[in-house]
Amino acid sequence: MKKPAPIKPLDPVLADFIRALARDAARRDHEICMRSGKVLSAEELAQLTISETVARI
């Protein structure tokens, strides 16, 4: 049986970029939930996020 390849650590710059994207997405999700005034399911949140993204473009 073959051994799996060792997992290499992420490049620090790439890791920072991924963290920044996650932080921005969490901030937007929080803003949308607070404006809606209710707890949203993942599907409802995705629909609102898509409509806001399209509105920005």
PDB file of N, CA, C and O in Angstrom:
ATOM      1  N   MET A   1       0.832  -1.183   0.000  1.00  0.00           N
ATOM      2  CA  MET A   1       0.000   0.000   0.000  1.00  0.00           C
ATOM      3  C   MET A   1       0.880   1.251   0.000  1.00  0.00           C
ATOM      4  O   MET A   1       1.847   1.338   0.757  1.00  0.00           O
ATOM      5  N   LYS A   2       0.521   2.211  -0.866  1.00  0.00           N
ATOM      6  CA  LYS A   2       1.313   3.428  -0.984  1.00  0.00           C
ATOM      7  C   LYS A   2       1.043   4.378   0.171  1.00  0.00           C
ATOM      8  O   LYS A   2      -0.084   4.518   0.623  1.00  0.00           O
ATOM      9  N   LYS A   3       2.099   5.038   0.607  1.00  0.00           N
ATOM     10  CA  LYS A   3       1.945   6.060   1.637  1.00  0.00           C
ATOM     11  C   LYS A   3       1.440   7.352   0.978  1.00  0.00           C
ATOM     12  O   LYS A   3       1.876   7.688  -0.127  1.00  0.00           O
ATOM     13  N   PRO A   4       0.536   8.077   1.646  1.00  0.00           N
ATOM     14  CA  PRO A   4       0.092   9.348   1.066  1.00  0.00           C
ATOM     15  C   PRO A   4       1.232  10.374   1.107  1.00  0.00           C
ATOM     16  O   PRO A   4       2.110  10.306   1.970  1.00  0.00           O
ATOM     17  N   ALA A   5       1.208  11.279   0.162  1.00  0.00           N
ATOM     18  CA  ALA A   5       2.231  12.325   0.108  1.00  0.00           C
ATOM     19  C   ALA A   5       2.105  13.212   1.345  1.00  0.00           C
ATOM     20  O   ALA A   5       0.996  13.488   1.807  1.00  0.00           O
ATOM     21  N   PRO A   6       3.230  13.663   1.874  1.00  0.00           N
ATOM     22  CA  PRO A   6       3.153  14.539   3.046  1.00  0.00           C
ATOM     23  C   PRO A   6       2.486  15.874   2.681  1.00  0.00           C
ATOM     24  O   PRO A   6       2.634  16.368   1.563  1.00  0.00           O
ATOM     25  N   ILE A   7       1.753  16.413   3.618  1.00  0.00           N
ATOM     26  CA  ILE A   7       1.074  17.690   3.388  1.00  0.00           C
ATOM     27  C   ILE A   7       2.085  18.814   3.586  1.00  0.00           C
ATOM     28  O   ILE A   7       2.747  18.898   4.616  1.00  0.00           O
ATOM     29  N   LYS A   8       2.210  19.647   2.577  1.00  0.00           N
ATOM     30  CA  LYS A   8       3.144  20.764   2.653  1.00  0.00           C
ATOM     31  C   LYS A   8       2.433  21.969   3.256  1.00  0.00           C
ATOM     32  O   LYS A   8       1.253  22.206   2.987  1.00  0.00           O
ATOM     33  N   PRO A   9       3.141  22.750   4.060  1.00  0.00           N
ATOM     34  CA  PRO A   9       2.511  23.945   4.628  1.00  0.00           C
ATOM     35  C   PRO A   9       2.225  24.977   3.528  1.00  0.00           C
ATOM     36  O   PRO A   9       2.922  25.027   2.511  1.00  0.00           O
ATOM     37  N   LEU A  10       1.184  25.761   3.745  1.00  0.00           N
ATOM     38  CA  LEU A  10       0.848  26.805   2.770  1.00  0.00           C
ATOM     39  C   LEU A  10       1.891  27.911   2.793  1.00  0.00           C
ATOM     40  O   LEU A  10       2.490  28.195   3.821  1.00  0.00           O
ATOM     41  N   ASP A  11       2.056  28.517   1.656  1.00  0.00           N
ATOM     42  CA  ASP A  11       2.891  29.706   1.562  1.00  0.00           C
ATOM     43  C   ASP A  11       2.268  30.766   2.480  1.00  0.00           C
ATOM     44  O   ASP A  11       1.042  30.961   2.464  1.00  0.00           O
ATOM     45  N   PRO A  12       3.055  31.459   3.303  1.00  0.00           N
ATOM     46  CA  PRO A  12       2.486  32.442   4.241  1.00  0.00           C
ATOM     47  C   PRO A  12       1.648  33.530   3.562  1.00  0.00           C
ATOM     48  O   PRO A  12       0.634  33.962   4.096  1.00  0.00           O
ATOM     49  N   VAL A  13       2.055  33.951   2.383  1.00  0.00           N
ATOM     50  CA  VAL A  13       1.293  34.989   1.673  1.00  0.00           C
ATOM     51  C   VAL A  13      -0.060  34.440   1.243  1.00  0.00           C
ATOM     52  O   VAL A  13      -1.093  35.100   1.386  1.00  0.00           O
ATOM     53  N   LEU A  14      -0.073  33.213   0.743  1.00  0.00           N
ATOM     54  CA  LEU A  14      -1.322  32.577   0.340  1.00  0.00           C
ATOM     55  C   LEU A  14      -2.230  32.365   1.547  1.00  0.00           C
ATOM     56  O   LEU A  14      -3.441  32.597   1.481  1.00  0.00           O
ATOM     57  N   ALA A  15      -1.653  31.949   2.661  1.00  0.00           N
ATOM     58  CA  ALA A  15      -2.434  31.740   3.884  1.00  0.00           C
ATOM     59  C   ALA A  15      -3.064  33.052   4.346  1.00  0.00           C
ATOM     60  O   ALA A  15      -4.232  33.078   4.739  1.00  0.00           O
ATOM     61  N   ASP A  16      -2.313  34.157   4.291  1.00  0.00           N
ATOM     62  CA  ASP A  16      -2.862  35.468   4.667  1.00  0.00           C
ATOM     63  C   ASP A  16      -3.996  35.868   3.737  1.00  0.00           C
ATOM     64  O   ASP A  16      -5.009  36.423   4.172  1.00  0.00           O
ATOM     65  N   PHE A  17      -3.842  35.599   2.450  1.00  0.00           N
ATOM     66  CA  PHE A  17      -4.868  35.934   1.471  1.00  0.00           C
ATOM     67  C   PHE A  17      -6.152  35.148   1.744  1.00  0.00           C
ATOM     68  O   PHE A  17      -7.252  35.713   1.733  1.00  0.00           O
ATOM     69  N   ILE A  18      -6.013  33.866   2.021  1.00  0.00           N
ATOM     70  CA  ILE A  18      -7.176  33.026   2.312  1.00  0.00           C
ATOM     71  C   ILE A  18      -7.872  33.500   3.581  1.00  0.00           C
ATOM     72  O   ILE A  18      -9.106  33.579   3.633  1.00  0.00           O
ATOM     73  N   ARG A  19      -7.101  33.849   4.603  1.00  0.00           N
ATOM     74  CA  ARG A  19      -7.700  34.376   5.845  1.00  0.00           C
ATOM     75  C   ARG A  19      -8.444  35.681   5.593  1.00  0.00           C
ATOM     76  O   ARG A  19      -9.540  35.899   6.119  1.00  0.00           O
ATOM     77  N   ALA A  20      -7.867  36.556   4.763  1.00  0.00           N
ATOM     78  CA  ALA A  20      -8.520  37.833   4.444  1.00  0.00           C
ATOM     79  C   ALA A  20      -9.834  37.596   3.697  1.00  0.00           C
ATOM     80  O   ALA A  20     -10.839  38.270   3.970  1.00  0.00           O
ATOM     81  N   LEU A  21      -9.844  36.651   2.756  1.00  0.00           N
ATOM     82  CA  LEU A  21     -11.087  36.332   2.040  1.00  0.00           C
ATOM     83  C   LEU A  21     -12.150  35.800   2.993  1.00  0.00           C
ATOM     84  O   LEU A  21     -13.323  36.192   2.913  1.00  0.00           O
ATOM     85  N   ALA A  22     -11.747  34.917   3.897  1.00  0.00           N
ATOM     86  CA  ALA A  22     -12.700  34.348   4.859  1.00  0.00           C
ATOM     87  C   ALA A  22     -13.242  35.435   5.786  1.00  0.00           C
ATOM     88  O   ALA A  22     -14.437  35.463   6.089  1.00  0.00           O
ATOM     89  N   ARG A  23     -12.367  36.339   6.221  1.00  0.00           N
ATOM     90  CA  ARG A  23     -12.800  37.430   7.102  1.00  0.00           C
ATOM     91  C   ARG A  23     -13.801  38.330   6.388  1.00  0.00           C
ATOM     92  O   ARG A  23     -14.826  38.726   6.949  1.00  0.00           O
ATOM     93  N   ASP A  24     -13.522  38.657   5.120  1.00  0.00           N
ATOM     94  CA  ASP A  24     -14.420  39.514   4.342  1.00  0.00           C
ATOM     95  C   ASP A  24     -15.770  38.837   4.118  1.00  0.00           C
ATOM     96  O   ASP A  24     -16.817  39.473   4.246  1.00  0.00           O
ATOM     97  N   ALA A  25     -15.747  37.553   3.818  1.00  0.00           N
ATOM     98  CA  ALA A  25     -17.005  36.821   3.609  1.00  0.00           C
ATOM     99  C   ALA A  25     -17.818  36.777   4.896  1.00  0.00           C
ATOM    100  O   ALA A  25     -19.039  36.966   4.871  1.00  0.00           O
ATOM    101  N   ALA A  26     -17.159  36.564   6.025  1.00  0.00           N
ATOM    102  CA  ALA A  26     -17.866  36.519   7.310  1.00  0.00           C
ATOM    103  C   ALA A  26     -18.467  37.887   7.634  1.00  0.00           C
ATOM    104  O   ALA A  26     -19.595  37.976   8.133  1.00  0.00           O
ATOM    105  N   ARG A  27     -17.732  38.957   7.327  1.00  0.00           N
ATOM    106  CA  ARG A  27     -18.244  40.307   7.580  1.00  0.00           C
ATOM    107  C   ARG A  27     -19.484  40.586   6.740  1.00  0.00           C
ATOM    108  O   ARG A  27     -20.498  41.084   7.244  1.00  0.00           O
ATOM    109  N   ARG A  28     -19.425  40.212   5.450  1.00  0.00           N
ATOM    110  CA  ARG A  28     -20.584  40.422   4.576  1.00  0.00           C
ATOM    111  C   ARG A  28     -21.781  39.597   5.029  1.00  0.00           C
ATOM    112  O   ARG A  28     -22.914  40.095   5.055  1.00  0.00           O
ATOM    113  N   ASP A  29     -21.539  38.350   5.385  1.00  0.00           N
ATOM    114  CA  ASP A  29     -22.630  37.488   5.861  1.00  0.00           C
ATOM    115  C   ASP A  29     -23.273  38.071   7.108  1.00  0.00           C
ATOM    116  O   ASP A  29     -24.497  38.077   7.253  1.00  0.00           O
ATOM    117  N   HIS A  30     -22.439  38.583   8.015  1.00  0.00           N
ATOM    118  CA  HIS A  30     -22.959  39.171   9.250  1.00  0.00           C
ATOM    119  C   HIS A  30     -23.813  40.406   8.944  1.00  0.00           C
ATOM    120  O   HIS A  30     -24.899  40.577   9.498  1.00  0.00           O
ATOM    121  N   GLU A  31     -23.330  41.260   8.045  1.00  0.00           N
ATOM    122  CA  GLU A  31     -24.090  42.463   7.668  1.00  0.00           C
ATOM    123  C   GLU A  31     -25.447  42.086   7.082  1.00  0.00           C
ATOM    124  O   GLU A  31     -26.477  42.693   7.415  1.00  0.00           O
ATOM    125  N   ILE A  32     -25.468  41.093   6.214  1.00  0.00           N
ATOM    126  CA  ILE A  32     -26.722  40.669   5.580  1.00  0.00           C
ATOM    127  C   ILE A  32     -27.692  40.132   6.631  1.00  0.00           C
ATOM    128  O   ILE A  32     -28.879  40.469   6.630  1.00  0.00           O
ATOM    129  N   CYS A  33     -27.190  39.309   7.546  1.00  0.00           N
ATOM    130  CA  CYS A  33     -28.053  38.756   8.598  1.00  0.00           C
ATOM    131  C   CYS A  33     -28.605  39.857   9.494  1.00  0.00           C
ATOM    132  O   CYS A  33     -29.777  39.837   9.874  1.00  0.00           O
ATOM    133  N   MET A  34     -27.774  40.830   9.842  1.00  0.00           N
ATOM    134  CA  MET A  34     -28.230  41.905  10.722  1.00  0.00           C
ATOM    135  C   MET A  34     -29.287  42.773  10.020  1.00  0.00           C
ATOM    136  O   MET A  34     -30.250  43.206  10.633  1.00  0.00           O
ATOM    137  N   ARG A  35     -29.101  43.026   8.726  1.00  0.00           N
ATOM    138  CA  ARG A  35     -30.083  43.822   7.988  1.00  0.00           C
ATOM    139  C   ARG A  35     -31.403  43.093   7.814  1.00  0.00           C
ATOM    140  O   ARG A  35     -32.466  43.713   7.801  1.00  0.00           O
ATOM    141  N   SER A  36     -31.344  41.783   7.676  1.00  0.00           N
ATOM    142  CA  SER A  36     -32.575  41.024   7.460  1.00  0.00           C
ATOM    143  C   SER A  36     -33.378  40.910   8.753  1.00  0.00           C
ATOM    144  O   SER A  36     -34.592  40.717   8.717  1.00  0.00           O
ATOM    145  N   GLY A  37     -32.700  40.992   9.901  1.00  0.00           N
ATOM    146  CA  GLY A  37     -33.392  40.950  11.184  1.00  0.00           C
ATOM    147  C   GLY A  37     -33.858  39.565  11.606  1.00  0.00           C
ATOM    148  O   GLY A  37     -34.670  39.430  12.497  1.00  0.00           O
ATOM    149  N   LYS A  38     -33.358  38.528  10.939  1.00  0.00           N
ATOM    150  CA  LYS A  38     -33.737  37.167  11.328  1.00  0.00           C
ATOM    151  C   LYS A  38     -32.570  36.232  11.086  1.00  0.00           C
ATOM    152  O   LYS A  38     -31.600  36.579  10.415  1.00  0.00           O
ATOM    153  N   VAL A  39     -32.675  35.051  11.617  1.00  0.00           N
ATOM    154  CA  VAL A  39     -31.650  34.035  11.396  1.00  0.00           C
ATOM    155  C   VAL A  39     -31.907  33.405  10.035  1.00  0.00           C
ATOM    156  O   VAL A  39     -33.015  32.959   9.757  1.00  0.00           O
ATOM    157  N   LEU A  40     -30.892  33.389   9.203  1.00  0.00           N
ATOM    158  CA  LEU A  40     -31.040  32.875   7.843  1.00  0.00           C
ATOM    159  C   LEU A  40     -30.408  31.498   7.715  1.00  0.00           C
ATOM    160  O   LEU A  40     -29.400  31.206   8.351  1.00  0.00           O
ATOM    161  N   SER A  41     -31.003  30.681   6.877  1.00  0.00           N
ATOM    162  CA  SER A  41     -30.386  29.386   6.559  1.00  0.00           C
ATOM    163  C   SER A  41     -29.235  29.655   5.592  1.00  0.00           C
ATOM    164  O   SER A  41     -29.115  30.743   5.022  1.00  0.00           O
ATOM    165  N   ALA A  42     -28.407  28.659   5.386  1.00  0.00           N
ATOM    166  CA  ALA A  42     -27.280  28.810   4.468  1.00  0.00           C
ATOM    167  C   ALA A  42     -27.770  29.116   3.052  1.00  0.00           C
ATOM    168  O   ALA A  42     -27.164  29.926   2.341  1.00  0.00           O
ATOM    169  N   GLU A  43     -28.880  28.500   2.650  1.00  0.00           N
ATOM    170  CA  GLU A  43     -29.416  28.735   1.301  1.00  0.00           C
ATOM    171  C   GLU A  43     -29.940  30.166   1.155  1.00  0.00           C
ATOM    172  O   GLU A  43     -29.705  30.815   0.137  1.00  0.00           O
ATOM    173  N   GLU A  44     -30.667  30.651   2.178  1.00  0.00           N
ATOM    174  CA  GLU A  44     -31.175  32.027   2.124  1.00  0.00           C
ATOM    175  C   GLU A  44     -30.021  33.024   2.095  1.00  0.00           C
ATOM    176  O   GLU A  44     -30.045  33.997   1.334  1.00  0.00           O
ATOM    177  N   LEU A  45     -29.003  32.770   2.903  1.00  0.00           N
ATOM    178  CA  LEU A  45     -27.847  33.654   2.943  1.00  0.00           C
ATOM    179  C   LEU A  45     -27.128  33.660   1.603  1.00  0.00           C
ATOM    180  O   LEU A  45     -26.732  34.714   1.108  1.00  0.00           O
ATOM    181  N   ALA A  46     -26.992  32.496   0.983  1.00  0.00           N
ATOM    182  CA  ALA A  46     -26.342  32.419  -0.328  1.00  0.00           C
ATOM    183  C   ALA A  46     -27.118  33.217  -1.365  1.00  0.00           C
ATOM    184  O   ALA A  46     -26.525  33.941  -2.174  1.00  0.00           O
ATOM    185  N   GLN A  47     -28.451  33.116  -1.354  1.00  0.00           N
ATOM    186  CA  GLN A  47     -29.267  33.862  -2.309  1.00  0.00           C
ATOM    187  C   GLN A  47     -29.114  35.372  -2.118  1.00  0.00           C
ATOM    188  O   GLN A  47     -28.978  36.120  -3.079  1.00  0.00           O
ATOM    189  N   LEU A  48     -29.131  35.828  -0.860  1.00  0.00           N
ATOM    190  CA  LEU A  48     -28.977  37.257  -0.591  1.00  0.00           C
ATOM    191  C   LEU A  48     -27.580  37.744  -0.951  1.00  0.00           C
ATOM    192  O   LEU A  48     -27.409  38.846  -1.464  1.00  0.00           O
ATOM    193  N   THR A  49     -26.566  36.924  -0.690  1.00  0.00           N
ATOM    194  CA  THR A  49     -25.189  37.292  -1.020  1.00  0.00           C
ATOM    195  C   THR A  49     -25.032  37.433  -2.524  1.00  0.00           C
ATOM    196  O   THR A  49     -24.418  38.384  -3.001  1.00  0.00           O
ATOM    197  N   ILE A  50     -25.606  36.511  -3.276  1.00  0.00           N
ATOM    198  CA  ILE A  50     -25.519  36.569  -4.740  1.00  0.00           C
ATOM    199  C   ILE A  50     -26.217  37.820  -5.260  1.00  0.00           C
ATOM    200  O   ILE A  50     -25.677  38.542  -6.095  1.00  0.00           O
ATOM    201  N   SER A  51     -27.411  38.115  -4.733  1.00  0.00           N
ATOM    202  CA  SER A  51     -28.133  39.289  -5.232  1.00  0.00           C
ATOM    203  C   SER A  51     -27.389  40.579  -4.898  1.00  0.00           C
ATOM    204  O   SER A  51     -27.374  41.507  -5.684  1.00  0.00           O
ATOM    205  N   GLU A  52     -26.740  40.641  -3.735  1.00  0.00           N
ATOM    206  CA  GLU A  52     -25.963  41.841  -3.387  1.00  0.00           C
ATOM    207  C   GLU A  52     -24.717  41.969  -4.249  1.00  0.00           C
ATOM    208  O   GLU A  52     -24.332  43.052  -4.628  1.00  0.00           O
ATOM    209  N   THR A  53     -24.098  40.840  -4.547  1.00  0.00           N
ATOM    210  CA  THR A  53     -22.896  40.869  -5.393  1.00  0.00           C
ATOM    211  C   THR A  53     -23.255  41.345  -6.791  1.00  0.00           C
ATOM    212  O   THR A  53     -22.547  42.169  -7.370  1.00  0.00           O
ATOM    213  N   VAL A  54     -24.356  40.867  -7.324  1.00  0.00           N
ATOM    214  CA  VAL A  54     -24.793  41.280  -8.658  1.00  0.00           C
ATOM    215  C   VAL A  54     -25.143  42.774  -8.637  1.00  0.00           C
ATOM    216  O   VAL A  54     -24.845  43.492  -9.592  1.00  0.00           O
ATOM    217  N   ALA A  55     -25.747  43.248  -7.575  1.00  0.00           N
ATOM    218  CA  ALA A  55     -26.124  44.649  -7.478  1.00  0.00           C
ATOM    219  C   ALA A  55     -24.904  45.556  -7.448  1.00  0.00           C
ATOM    220  O   ALA A  55     -24.939  46.694  -7.930  1.00  0.00           O
ATOM    221  N   ARG A  56     -23.786  45.076  -6.902  1.00  0.00           N
ATOM    222  CA  ARG A  56     -22.555  45.877  -6.853  1.00  0.00           C
ATOM    223  C   ARG A  56     -21.901  46.006  -8.204  1.00  0.00           C
ATOM    224  O   ARG A  56     -21.194  46.948  -8.480  1.00  0.00           O
ATOM    225  N   ILE A  57     -22.117  45.019  -9.085  1.00  0.00           N
ATOM    226  CA  ILE A  57     -21.451  45.005 -10.396  1.00  0.00           C
ATOM    227  C   ILE A  57     -22.155  45.871 -11.350  1.00  0.00           C
ATOM    228  O   ILE A  57     -22.709  46.663 -11.585  1.00  0.00           O
TER     229      ILE A  57
END
